Amino acid sequence: MQKEKIHFENLDGLRFIGAFMVFLFHTFTINREVWGDFFESAPFLWVRKLTSIGHYGVNLFFVLSGFLITYLLLKELKERGKIHVGFFLVRRILRLWPLYFVIVLFGFFIFPHLPFGIQTVHEFWRYGLFLSNFDELINGSRDSINFLSATWSVSIEEQFYIGGALVIGFFQWKTIRSFRIFFLTVISGSFAFRFYHAADPNLLYYHTLSVISDMAIGGLLATLVFENPSIQWVENLKKWQIGVIYLVGTSFLFASHKVLPGRLISLERIISGVFFVFVLLEQLKAKHSFFKADRIPWFQQAGKLTYGFYLFHCLLIFYLCKTFEFLNWTQQAGYFILYFVLLLFSNSLLSILSYRYFEKPILKLKRYFRA
């Protein structure tokens, strides 16, 4: 059973970086109308511009998730000759479902009866079936709260896992080539969908067929790393070369909608996905990195808390903004700094408690579902 476990250095730290990117993005965008004139001052506009690419943290999550899950499936296939699809789905359920439904049940049935509570316009049946991304497309523009919307990415992950498991179970793949054909087909189909719907930014951001290529890109990377563990061109990159690639990739994230006008925006996820593939490879393989994510203080430990950190933060943003507005603490920059510190502290504390006393005991059950 111990043989089943595998750990990639620096991916926990990267996972936290992705979560923190989203956290910063939402901190400066959700409920921003409550803050005073200082929020439009030059320093705040500069910070808001800097955090405006934070939503790409979700893209990084998707690529990383596709990589890890595919690598583990390939490992199981190599060691046991087949993939136990049922056990795979149960392990995913134990990871994703409990906290997801805590947030969903709270949002629909408890939140409306609490102070500042609002009856959501979202529909519970879609959330119950992990179709919240489609509900966001239908009802998101009419929703006066945001914390339920954070579940959209979890729904897409679950759709990918279930769909992939059904395909694997039906075809009983035995070779890496089968995985590659599947992922290349998904990437091509996803690109075609985005090309056809290039004029609709909501479809490009929330629709499964638009987003799913991120996980397929991560899965394709896993097939390459699994077959060729030593990737020398990455291992031997010099520090300045790594820096240049990071600079070009990050610049693209800031300027993607300017350099990809019209239907060319359909290439955005492919280009950003390739950049995040490089980030994963550099963190895993490069010998001359100018940073390693797990070596940044607390990042490795925080990486284990990212699921709660991601799902809780929009809920806490809502309540803290309402509280500061009620106290009339919204007109000075110092109050916003206090708000940010309280938000970061409360979200971290809630994530720690959730992982230690709720998520971790459930995750221990995964050991009973390994083939």
mmCIF file of C-alpha atoms in Angstrom:
data_model
loop_
_atom_site.group_PDB
_atom_site.id
_atom_site.type_symbol
_atom_site.label_atom_id
_atom_site.label_comp_id
_atom_site.label_asym_id
_atom_site.label_seq_id
_atom_site.Cartn_x
_atom_site.Cartn_y
_atom_site.Cartn_z
ATOM 1 C CA MET A 1 0.000 0.000 0.000
ATOM 2 C CA GLN A 2 2.923 2.341 0.659
ATOM 3 C CA LYS A 3 4.101 1.675 -2.889
ATOM 4 C CA GLU A 4 1.044 3.486 -4.212
ATOM 5 C CA LYS A 5 2.083 6.781 -2.715
ATOM 6 C CA ILE A 6 4.029 9.233 -4.808
ATOM 7 C CA HIS A 7 5.126 12.766 -4.082
ATOM 8 C CA PHE A 8 6.297 15.413 -6.538
ATOM 9 C CA GLU A 9 8.417 18.101 -4.942
ATOM 10 C CA ASN A 10 7.253 21.696 -5.338
ATOM 11 C CA LEU A 11 3.738 20.870 -6.553
ATOM 12 C CA ASP A 12 2.226 21.525 -3.124
ATOM 13 C CA GLY A 13 3.842 24.959 -3.202
ATOM 14 C CA LEU A 14 2.594 25.555 -6.739
ATOM 15 C CA ARG A 15 -0.896 24.547 -5.686
ATOM 16 C CA PHE A 16 -0.824 27.221 -2.994
ATOM 17 C CA ILE A 17 0.511 29.809 -5.450
ATOM 18 C CA GLY A 18 -2.480 29.074 -7.699
ATOM 19 C CA ALA A 19 -4.922 29.389 -4.790
ATOM 20 C CA PHE A 20 -3.296 32.596 -3.565
ATOM 21 C CA MET A 21 -3.491 34.109 -7.058
ATOM 22 C CA VAL A 22 -7.257 33.550 -7.086
ATOM 23 C CA PHE A 23 -7.523 34.841 -3.509
ATOM 24 C CA LEU A 24 -5.775 38.118 -4.433
ATOM 25 C CA PHE A 25 -7.833 38.519 -7.603
ATOM 26 C CA HIS A 26 -11.127 38.161 -5.741
ATOM 27 C CA THR A 27 -9.978 40.326 -2.826
ATOM 28 C CA PHE A 28 -9.635 43.283 -5.204
ATOM 29 C CA THR A 29 -12.680 42.559 -7.390
ATOM 30 C CA ILE A 30 -15.540 41.057 -5.356
ATOM 31 C CA ASN A 31 -17.673 43.734 -3.623
ATOM 32 C CA ARG A 32 -15.218 46.432 -4.647
ATOM 33 C CA GLU A 33 -18.117 48.883 -4.906
ATOM 34 C CA VAL A 34 -18.278 49.129 -1.086
ATOM 35 C CA TRP A 35 -14.862 50.807 -0.823
ATOM 36 C CA GLY A 36 -14.356 54.571 -0.900
ATOM 37 C CA ASP A 37 -12.594 56.832 -3.393
ATOM 38 C CA PHE A 38 -9.167 55.636 -2.239
ATOM 39 C CA PHE A 39 -9.828 52.399 -4.116
ATOM 40 C CA GLU A 40 -9.476 54.342 -7.398
ATOM 41 C CA SER A 41 -6.195 56.011 -6.374
ATOM 42 C CA ALA A 42 -2.995 55.317 -8.302
ATOM 43 C CA PRO A 43 -1.452 52.875 -5.765
ATOM 44 C CA PHE A 44 -4.626 50.782 -5.567
ATOM 45 C CA LEU A 45 -5.109 50.816 -9.329
ATOM 46 C CA TRP A 46 -1.534 49.563 -9.691
ATOM 47 C CA VAL A 47 -2.116 46.731 -7.208
ATOM 48 C CA ARG A 48 -5.424 45.848 -8.857
ATOM 49 C CA LYS A 49 -3.666 45.669 -12.208
ATOM 50 C CA LEU A 50 -0.993 43.437 -10.690
ATOM 51 C CA THR A 51 -3.587 41.054 -9.231
ATOM 52 C CA SER A 52 -5.791 41.102 -12.341
ATOM 53 C CA ILE A 53 -4.181 37.903 -13.680
ATOM 54 C CA GLY A 54 -5.059 36.057 -10.493
ATOM 55 C CA HIS A 55 -7.893 34.190 -12.196
ATOM 56 C CA TYR A 56 -5.213 32.250 -14.099
ATOM 57 C CA GLY A 57 -4.598 30.470 -10.813
ATOM 58 C CA VAL A 58 -7.581 28.295 -11.728
ATOM 59 C CA ASN A 59 -5.911 27.422 -15.052
ATOM 60 C CA LEU A 60 -2.798 26.410 -13.151
ATOM 61 C CA PHE A 61 -4.962 24.247 -10.865
ATOM 62 C CA PHE A 62 -6.507 22.492 -13.851
ATOM 63 C CA VAL A 63 -3.183 21.761 -15.550
ATOM 64 C CA LEU A 64 -1.654 20.538 -12.302
ATOM 65 C CA SER A 65 -4.685 18.369 -11.512
ATOM 66 C CA GLY A 66 -4.695 16.792 -14.966
ATOM 67 C CA PHE A 67 -0.993 16.035 -14.614
ATOM 68 C CA LEU A 68 -1.202 14.432 -11.165
ATOM 69 C CA ILE A 69 -4.296 12.329 -11.791
ATOM 70 C CA THR A 70 -3.036 11.027 -15.139
ATOM 71 C CA TYR A 71 0.393 10.185 -13.741
ATOM 72 C CA LEU A 72 -1.152 8.189 -10.890
ATOM 73 C CA LEU A 73 -3.418 6.325 -13.312
ATOM 74 C CA LEU A 74 -0.458 5.462 -15.542
ATOM 75 C CA LYS A 75 1.452 4.245 -12.497
ATOM 76 C CA GLU A 76 -1.456 2.005 -11.510
ATOM 77 C CA LEU A 77 -1.703 0.674 -15.069
ATOM 78 C CA LYS A 78 2.014 -0.139 -15.155
ATOM 79 C CA GLU A 79 2.068 -1.836 -11.746
ATOM 80 C CA ARG A 80 -1.213 -3.763 -11.945
ATOM 81 C CA GLY A 81 -1.955 -4.092 -15.635
ATOM 82 C CA LYS A 82 -5.300 -2.311 -15.371
ATOM 83 C CA ILE A 83 -7.007 0.688 -13.804
ATOM 84 C CA HIS A 84 -9.684 0.133 -11.182
ATOM 85 C CA VAL A 85 -12.139 2.782 -12.358
ATOM 86 C CA GLY A 86 -14.511 2.355 -9.421
ATOM 87 C CA PHE A 87 -11.771 2.918 -6.847
ATOM 88 C CA PHE A 88 -10.531 5.918 -8.819
ATOM 89 C CA LEU A 89 -13.973 7.531 -8.675
ATOM 90 C CA VAL A 90 -14.381 6.819 -4.962
ATOM 91 C CA ARG A 91 -11.006 8.445 -4.232
ATOM 92 C CA ARG A 92 -12.083 11.532 -6.156
ATOM 93 C CA ILE A 93 -15.404 11.596 -4.310
ATOM 94 C CA LEU A 94 -13.644 11.483 -0.946
ATOM 95 C CA ARG A 95 -11.425 14.392 -1.978
ATOM 96 C CA LEU A 96 -13.984 16.693 -3.641
ATOM 97 C CA TRP A 97 -17.503 15.957 -2.451
ATOM 98 C CA PRO A 98 -17.538 16.553 1.342
ATOM 99 C CA LEU A 99 -16.314 20.161 1.452
ATOM 100 C CA TYR A 100 -18.063 21.005 -1.816
ATOM 101 C CA PHE A 101 -21.424 20.006 -0.362
ATOM 102 C CA VAL A 102 -20.709 21.818 2.916
ATOM 103 C CA ILE A 103 -20.443 25.064 0.928
ATOM 104 C CA VAL A 104 -23.408 24.255 -1.326
ATOM 105 C CA LEU A 105 -25.751 23.209 1.509
ATOM 106 C CA PHE A 106 -24.724 26.246 3.547
ATOM 107 C CA GLY A 107 -25.346 28.584 0.604
ATOM 108 C CA PHE A 108 -28.782 27.234 -0.231
ATOM 109 C CA PHE A 109 -30.295 26.301 3.122
ATOM 110 C CA ILE A 110 -28.480 28.103 5.973
ATOM 111 C CA PHE A 111 -27.098 31.350 4.584
ATOM 112 C CA PRO A 112 -30.520 32.882 3.674
ATOM 113 C CA HIS A 113 -31.561 32.737 7.353
ATOM 114 C CA LEU A 114 -28.417 34.365 8.777
ATOM 115 C CA PRO A 115 -27.606 38.089 9.176
ATOM 116 C CA PHE A 116 -26.889 39.606 5.723
ATOM 117 C CA GLY A 117 -28.372 36.430 4.249
ATOM 118 C CA ILE A 118 -29.815 36.428 0.748
ATOM 119 C CA GLN A 119 -31.904 33.834 -1.085
ATOM 120 C CA THR A 120 -29.725 32.785 -4.005
ATOM 121 C CA VAL A 121 -31.089 32.647 -7.551
ATOM 122 C CA HIS A 122 -28.936 29.608 -8.315
ATOM 123 C CA GLU A 123 -30.655 26.227 -8.648
ATOM 124 C CA PHE A 124 -29.750 23.495 -6.197
ATOM 125 C CA TRP A 125 -30.231 20.549 -8.566
ATOM 126 C CA ARG A 126 -27.439 21.741 -10.852
ATOM 127 C CA TYR A 127 -25.085 22.129 -7.900
ATOM 128 C CA GLY A 128 -26.077 18.701 -6.640
ATOM 129 C CA LEU A 129 -25.121 17.204 -10.000
ATOM 130 C CA PHE A 130 -21.826 19.129 -10.244
ATOM 131 C CA LEU A 131 -23.150 21.378 -12.978
ATOM 132 C CA SER A 132 -22.610 24.633 -11.100
ATOM 133 C CA ASN A 133 -20.517 26.043 -13.935
ATOM 134 C CA PHE A 134 -23.574 25.817 -16.202
ATOM 135 C CA ASP A 135 -25.734 27.390 -13.504
ATOM 136 C CA GLU A 136 -23.192 30.211 -13.374
ATOM 137 C CA LEU A 137 -23.695 30.724 -17.109
ATOM 138 C CA ILE A 138 -27.482 30.777 -16.701
ATOM 139 C CA ASN A 139 -27.925 32.654 -13.425
ATOM 140 C CA GLY A 140 -24.565 34.195 -12.547
ATOM 141 C CA SER A 141 -25.347 37.660 -13.892
ATOM 142 C CA ARG A 142 -28.460 37.821 -11.648
ATOM 143 C CA ASP A 143 -26.715 36.577 -8.509
ATOM 144 C CA SER A 144 -26.156 39.078 -5.723
ATOM 145 C CA ILE A 145 -23.656 36.866 -3.849
ATOM 146 C CA ASN A 146 -20.470 35.259 -5.096
ATOM 147 C CA PHE A 147 -19.335 32.507 -2.756
ATOM 148 C CA LEU A 148 -21.426 29.774 -4.428
ATOM 149 C CA SER A 149 -19.897 30.690 -7.779
ATOM 150 C CA ALA A 150 -16.478 29.527 -6.547
ATOM 151 C CA THR A 151 -17.669 25.921 -6.934
ATOM 152 C CA TRP A 152 -17.750 26.168 -10.737
ATOM 153 C CA SER A 153 -14.185 24.915 -11.136
ATOM 154 C CA VAL A 154 -14.818 21.964 -8.785
ATOM 155 C CA SER A 155 -17.778 20.973 -10.963
ATOM 156 C CA ILE A 156 -15.615 20.976 -14.084
ATOM 157 C CA GLU A 157 -12.983 18.833 -12.371
ATOM 158 C CA GLU A 158 -15.645 16.324 -11.338
ATOM 159 C CA GLN A 159 -17.087 16.272 -14.864
ATOM 160 C CA PHE A 160 -13.604 15.602 -16.230
ATOM 161 C CA TYR A 161 -12.967 12.787 -13.747
ATOM 162 C CA ILE A 162 -16.307 11.086 -14.360
ATOM 163 C CA GLY A 163 -16.076 11.482 -18.132
ATOM 164 C CA GLY A 164 -12.479 10.281 -18.213
ATOM 165 C CA ALA A 165 -13.275 7.328 -15.953
ATOM 166 C CA LEU A 166 -16.158 6.249 -18.178
ATOM 167 C CA VAL A 167 -13.942 6.415 -21.264
ATOM 168 C CA ILE A 168 -11.145 4.485 -19.543
ATOM 169 C CA GLY A 169 -13.574 1.901 -18.234
ATOM 170 C CA PHE A 170 -15.232 1.399 -21.601
ATOM 171 C CA PHE A 171 -12.063 1.104 -23.686
ATOM 172 C CA GLN A 172 -9.841 -0.516 -21.026
ATOM 173 C CA TRP A 173 -6.730 1.315 -22.209
ATOM 174 C CA LYS A 174 -3.421 -0.480 -21.842
ATOM 175 C CA THR A 175 -0.975 1.935 -23.517
ATOM 176 C CA ILE A 176 0.230 5.500 -23.051
ATOM 177 C CA ARG A 177 -0.576 6.104 -26.702
ATOM 178 C CA SER A 178 -4.294 5.671 -25.953
ATOM 179 C CA PHE A 179 -4.114 8.360 -23.280
ATOM 180 C CA ARG A 180 -2.303 10.710 -25.643
ATOM 181 C CA ILE A 181 -4.868 10.255 -28.406
ATOM 182 C CA PHE A 182 -7.646 10.970 -25.922
ATOM 183 C CA PHE A 183 -5.993 14.127 -24.566
ATOM 184 C CA LEU A 184 -5.116 15.450 -28.027
ATOM 185 C CA THR A 185 -8.724 14.865 -29.105
ATOM 186 C CA VAL A 186 -10.013 16.776 -26.055
ATOM 187 C CA ILE A 187 -7.586 19.662 -26.674
ATOM 188 C CA SER A 188 -8.586 19.880 -30.352
ATOM 189 C CA GLY A 189 -12.305 19.726 -29.597
ATOM 190 C CA SER A 190 -11.981 22.319 -26.849
ATOM 191 C CA PHE A 191 -10.115 24.659 -29.199
ATOM 192 C CA ALA A 192 -12.825 24.244 -31.853
ATOM 193 C CA PHE A 193 -15.501 25.077 -29.262
ATOM 194 C CA ARG A 194 -13.665 28.232 -28.188
ATOM 195 C CA PHE A 195 -13.071 29.263 -31.795
ATOM 196 C CA TYR A 196 -16.781 28.967 -32.581
ATOM 197 C CA HIS A 197 -17.829 30.840 -29.395
ATOM 198 C CA ALA A 198 -14.979 33.358 -29.351
ATOM 199 C CA ALA A 199 -17.373 36.309 -29.004
ATOM 200 C CA ASP A 200 -18.898 35.060 -25.728
ATOM 201 C CA PRO A 201 -16.460 35.585 -22.808
ATOM 202 C CA ASN A 202 -18.734 33.795 -20.314
ATOM 203 C CA LEU A 203 -18.767 30.618 -22.397
ATOM 204 C CA LEU A 204 -15.013 30.844 -22.825
ATOM 205 C CA TYR A 205 -14.503 31.111 -19.070
ATOM 206 C CA TYR A 206 -17.135 28.796 -17.568
ATOM 207 C CA HIS A 207 -18.187 26.203 -20.136
ATOM 208 C CA THR A 208 -16.773 22.716 -19.651
ATOM 209 C CA LEU A 209 -15.913 22.269 -23.306
ATOM 210 C CA SER A 210 -13.900 25.486 -23.250
ATOM 211 C CA VAL A 211 -11.998 24.824 -20.017
ATOM 212 C CA ILE A 212 -11.400 21.084 -20.181
ATOM 213 C CA SER A 213 -8.356 21.458 -22.435
ATOM 214 C CA ASP A 214 -6.365 22.702 -19.410
ATOM 215 C CA MET A 215 -6.676 19.318 -17.694
ATOM 216 C CA ALA A 216 -6.024 17.510 -20.962
ATOM 217 C CA ILE A 217 -2.807 19.527 -21.415
ATOM 218 C CA GLY A 218 -1.762 18.505 -17.911
ATOM 219 C CA GLY A 219 -2.633 14.891 -18.714
ATOM 220 C CA LEU A 220 -0.595 15.012 -21.919
ATOM 221 C CA LEU A 221 2.362 16.305 -19.920
ATOM 222 C CA ALA A 222 1.980 13.372 -17.514
ATOM 223 C CA THR A 223 2.304 10.873 -20.370
ATOM 224 C CA LEU A 224 5.561 12.522 -21.468
ATOM 225 C CA VAL A 225 7.047 12.690 -17.959
ATOM 226 C CA PHE A 226 5.981 9.129 -17.156
ATOM 227 C CA GLU A 227 7.640 7.783 -20.290
ATOM 228 C CA ASN A 228 10.741 10.024 -20.091
ATOM 229 C CA PRO A 229 11.459 10.935 -16.441
ATOM 230 C CA SER A 230 14.681 12.698 -17.428
ATOM 231 C CA ILE A 231 13.950 15.788 -19.530
ATOM 232 C CA GLN A 232 17.435 17.122 -20.078
ATOM 233 C CA TRP A 233 16.612 20.335 -21.901
ATOM 234 C CA VAL A 234 14.645 21.442 -18.840
ATOM 235 C CA GLU A 235 17.181 20.100 -16.351
ATOM 236 C CA ASN A 236 19.996 22.032 -17.998
ATOM 237 C CA LEU A 237 18.241 25.362 -18.484
ATOM 238 C CA LYS A 238 20.284 28.254 -17.146
ATOM 239 C CA LYS A 239 18.804 30.590 -14.596
ATOM 240 C CA TRP A 240 18.598 33.512 -17.028
ATOM 241 C CA GLN A 241 16.808 31.327 -19.601
ATOM 242 C CA ILE A 242 14.242 30.296 -17.001
ATOM 243 C CA GLY A 243 13.784 33.945 -16.036
ATOM 244 C CA VAL A 244 13.165 34.974 -19.651
ATOM 245 C CA ILE A 245 10.522 32.277 -20.142
ATOM 246 C CA TYR A 246 8.764 33.299 -16.916
ATOM 247 C CA LEU A 247 8.857 36.939 -18.011
ATOM 248 C CA VAL A 248 7.423 36.172 -21.465
ATOM 249 C CA GLY A 249 4.755 33.849 -20.059
ATOM 250 C CA THR A 250 3.659 36.269 -17.351
ATOM 251 C CA SER A 251 3.586 39.138 -19.855
ATOM 252 C CA PHE A 252 1.275 37.067 -22.022
ATOM 253 C CA LEU A 253 -1.122 36.553 -19.096
ATOM 254 C CA PHE A 254 -1.346 40.336 -18.670
ATOM 255 C CA ALA A 255 -1.736 41.075 -22.384
ATOM 256 C CA SER A 256 -3.559 38.025 -23.763
ATOM 257 C CA HIS A 257 -6.715 39.876 -24.817
ATOM 258 C CA LYS A 258 -4.646 42.515 -26.599
ATOM 259 C CA VAL A 259 -2.316 40.176 -28.482
ATOM 260 C CA LEU A 260 -5.129 37.747 -29.348
ATOM 261 C CA PRO A 261 -7.970 39.823 -30.821
ATOM 262 C CA GLY A 262 -11.171 38.346 -32.208
ATOM 263 C CA ARG A 263 -11.234 34.603 -32.737
ATOM 264 C CA LEU A 264 -7.558 34.349 -31.891
ATOM 265 C CA ILE A 265 -8.643 34.459 -28.240
ATOM 266 C CA SER A 266 -9.457 30.768 -28.706
ATOM 267 C CA LEU A 267 -5.682 30.185 -28.470
ATOM 268 C CA GLU A 268 -5.464 31.760 -25.003
ATOM 269 C CA ARG A 269 -5.936 28.561 -22.993
ATOM 270 C CA ILE A 270 -3.516 26.611 -25.164
ATOM 271 C CA ILE A 271 -0.782 29.225 -24.768
ATOM 272 C CA SER A 272 -1.366 29.727 -21.036
ATOM 273 C CA GLY A 273 -1.599 25.938 -20.633
ATOM 274 C CA VAL A 274 1.766 25.470 -22.342
ATOM 275 C CA PHE A 275 3.242 28.139 -20.068
ATOM 276 C CA PHE A 276 1.938 26.344 -16.981
ATOM 277 C CA VAL A 277 3.330 23.085 -18.364
ATOM 278 C CA PHE A 278 6.711 24.780 -18.426
ATOM 279 C CA VAL A 279 6.185 26.003 -14.845
ATOM 280 C CA LEU A 280 5.463 22.438 -13.707
ATOM 281 C CA LEU A 281 8.449 21.018 -15.583
ATOM 282 C CA GLU A 282 10.770 23.735 -14.332
ATOM 283 C CA GLN A 283 9.706 23.165 -10.742
ATOM 284 C CA LEU A 284 10.037 19.381 -11.098
ATOM 285 C CA LYS A 285 13.210 19.084 -13.177
ATOM 286 C CA ALA A 286 15.268 22.260 -13.502
ATOM 287 C CA LYS A 287 18.597 22.245 -11.650
ATOM 288 C CA HIS A 288 19.138 26.007 -11.786
ATOM 289 C CA SER A 289 15.765 27.402 -10.714
ATOM 290 C CA PHE A 290 15.785 30.825 -9.109
ATOM 291 C CA PHE A 291 13.070 29.566 -6.750
ATOM 292 C CA LYS A 292 11.436 26.284 -5.759
ATOM 293 C CA ALA A 293 7.853 26.584 -4.555
ATOM 294 C CA ASP A 294 8.154 24.134 -1.656
ATOM 295 C CA ARG A 295 11.146 26.009 -0.266
ATOM 296 C CA ILE A 296 9.243 29.253 0.170
ATOM 297 C CA PRO A 297 8.400 29.352 3.898
ATOM 298 C CA TRP A 298 5.022 27.712 4.656
ATOM 299 C CA PHE A 299 4.102 27.170 0.979
ATOM 300 C CA GLN A 300 4.446 23.382 1.066
ATOM 301 C CA GLN A 301 2.295 23.114 4.199
ATOM 302 C CA ALA A 302 -0.215 25.607 2.794
ATOM 303 C CA GLY A 303 -0.458 23.556 -0.389
ATOM 304 C CA LYS A 304 -2.311 20.857 1.534
ATOM 305 C CA LEU A 305 -4.916 23.414 2.614
ATOM 306 C CA THR A 306 -5.692 24.875 -0.789
ATOM 307 C CA TYR A 307 -9.064 23.195 -1.337
ATOM 308 C CA GLY A 308 -10.525 24.835 1.753
ATOM 309 C CA PHE A 309 -8.560 28.042 1.144
ATOM 310 C CA TYR A 310 -10.176 28.263 -2.297
ATOM 311 C CA LEU A 311 -13.747 27.321 -1.352
ATOM 312 C CA PHE A 312 -13.964 29.439 1.820
ATOM 313 C CA HIS A 313 -12.443 32.703 0.654
ATOM 314 C CA CYS A 314 -15.439 34.085 -1.277
ATOM 315 C CA LEU A 315 -17.744 33.386 1.658
ATOM 316 C CA LEU A 316 -15.421 35.262 4.010
ATOM 317 C CA ILE A 317 -15.044 38.127 1.533
ATOM 318 C CA PHE A 318 -18.824 38.530 1.537
ATOM 319 C CA TYR A 319 -19.167 38.579 5.328
ATOM 320 C CA LEU A 320 -16.162 40.802 5.990
ATOM 321 C CA CYS A 321 -17.226 43.327 3.351
ATOM 322 C CA LYS A 322 -20.731 43.439 4.824
ATOM 323 C CA THR A 323 -19.316 43.866 8.321
ATOM 324 C CA PHE A 324 -16.966 46.688 7.329
ATOM 325 C CA GLU A 325 -19.775 48.373 5.418
ATOM 326 C CA PHE A 326 -22.092 48.079 8.452
ATOM 327 C CA LEU A 327 -19.391 49.641 10.680
ATOM 328 C CA ASN A 328 -18.720 52.352 8.072
ATOM 329 C CA TRP A 329 -15.118 51.218 7.821
ATOM 330 C CA THR A 330 -14.885 51.531 4.046
ATOM 331 C CA GLN A 331 -13.699 55.080 3.393
ATOM 332 C CA GLN A 332 -10.006 54.869 4.313
ATOM 333 C CA ALA A 333 -7.135 52.831 2.886
ATOM 334 C CA GLY A 334 -6.118 51.729 6.386
ATOM 335 C CA TYR A 335 -9.439 49.954 6.799
ATOM 336 C CA PHE A 336 -8.876 48.033 3.576
ATOM 337 C CA ILE A 337 -5.464 46.909 4.810
ATOM 338 C CA LEU A 338 -7.120 45.735 8.034
ATOM 339 C CA TYR A 339 -9.778 43.962 5.957
ATOM 340 C CA PHE A 340 -7.096 42.188 3.902
ATOM 341 C CA VAL A 341 -5.192 41.026 7.003
ATOM 342 C CA LEU A 342 -8.381 39.748 8.662
ATOM 343 C CA LEU A 343 -9.441 38.007 5.454
ATOM 344 C CA LEU A 344 -6.102 36.257 5.023
ATOM 345 C CA PHE A 345 -5.958 35.237 8.690
ATOM 346 C CA SER A 346 -9.559 33.998 8.920
ATOM 347 C CA ASN A 347 -9.358 32.120 5.624
ATOM 348 C CA SER A 348 -6.096 30.447 6.650
ATOM 349 C CA LEU A 349 -7.445 29.525 10.087
ATOM 350 C CA LEU A 350 -10.692 28.124 8.687
ATOM 351 C CA SER A 351 -8.735 26.134 6.086
ATOM 352 C CA ILE A 352 -6.466 24.657 8.767
ATOM 353 C CA LEU A 353 -9.421 23.646 10.951
ATOM 354 C CA SER A 354 -11.295 22.222 7.978
ATOM 355 C CA TYR A 355 -8.346 20.149 6.807
ATOM 356 C CA ARG A 356 -7.369 18.853 10.236
ATOM 357 C CA TYR A 357 -10.796 18.008 11.632
ATOM 358 C CA PHE A 358 -12.973 17.437 8.545
ATOM 359 C CA GLU A 359 -11.072 16.765 5.323
ATOM 360 C CA LYS A 360 -8.120 14.743 6.634
ATOM 361 C CA PRO A 361 -10.184 12.100 8.483
ATOM 362 C CA ILE A 362 -12.209 11.546 5.321
ATOM 363 C CA LEU A 363 -9.095 11.433 3.128
ATOM 364 C CA LYS A 364 -7.704 8.624 5.284
ATOM 365 C CA LEU A 365 -10.509 6.435 3.923
ATOM 366 C CA LYS A 366 -8.852 6.565 0.480
ATOM 367 C CA ARG A 367 -6.445 3.824 1.558
ATOM 368 C CA TYR A 368 -9.321 1.338 1.410
ATOM 369 C CA PHE A 369 -9.902 2.125 -2.251
ATOM 370 C CA ARG A 370 -6.541 1.379 -3.821
ATOM 371 C CA ALA A 371 -6.426 -1.556 -6.188
#
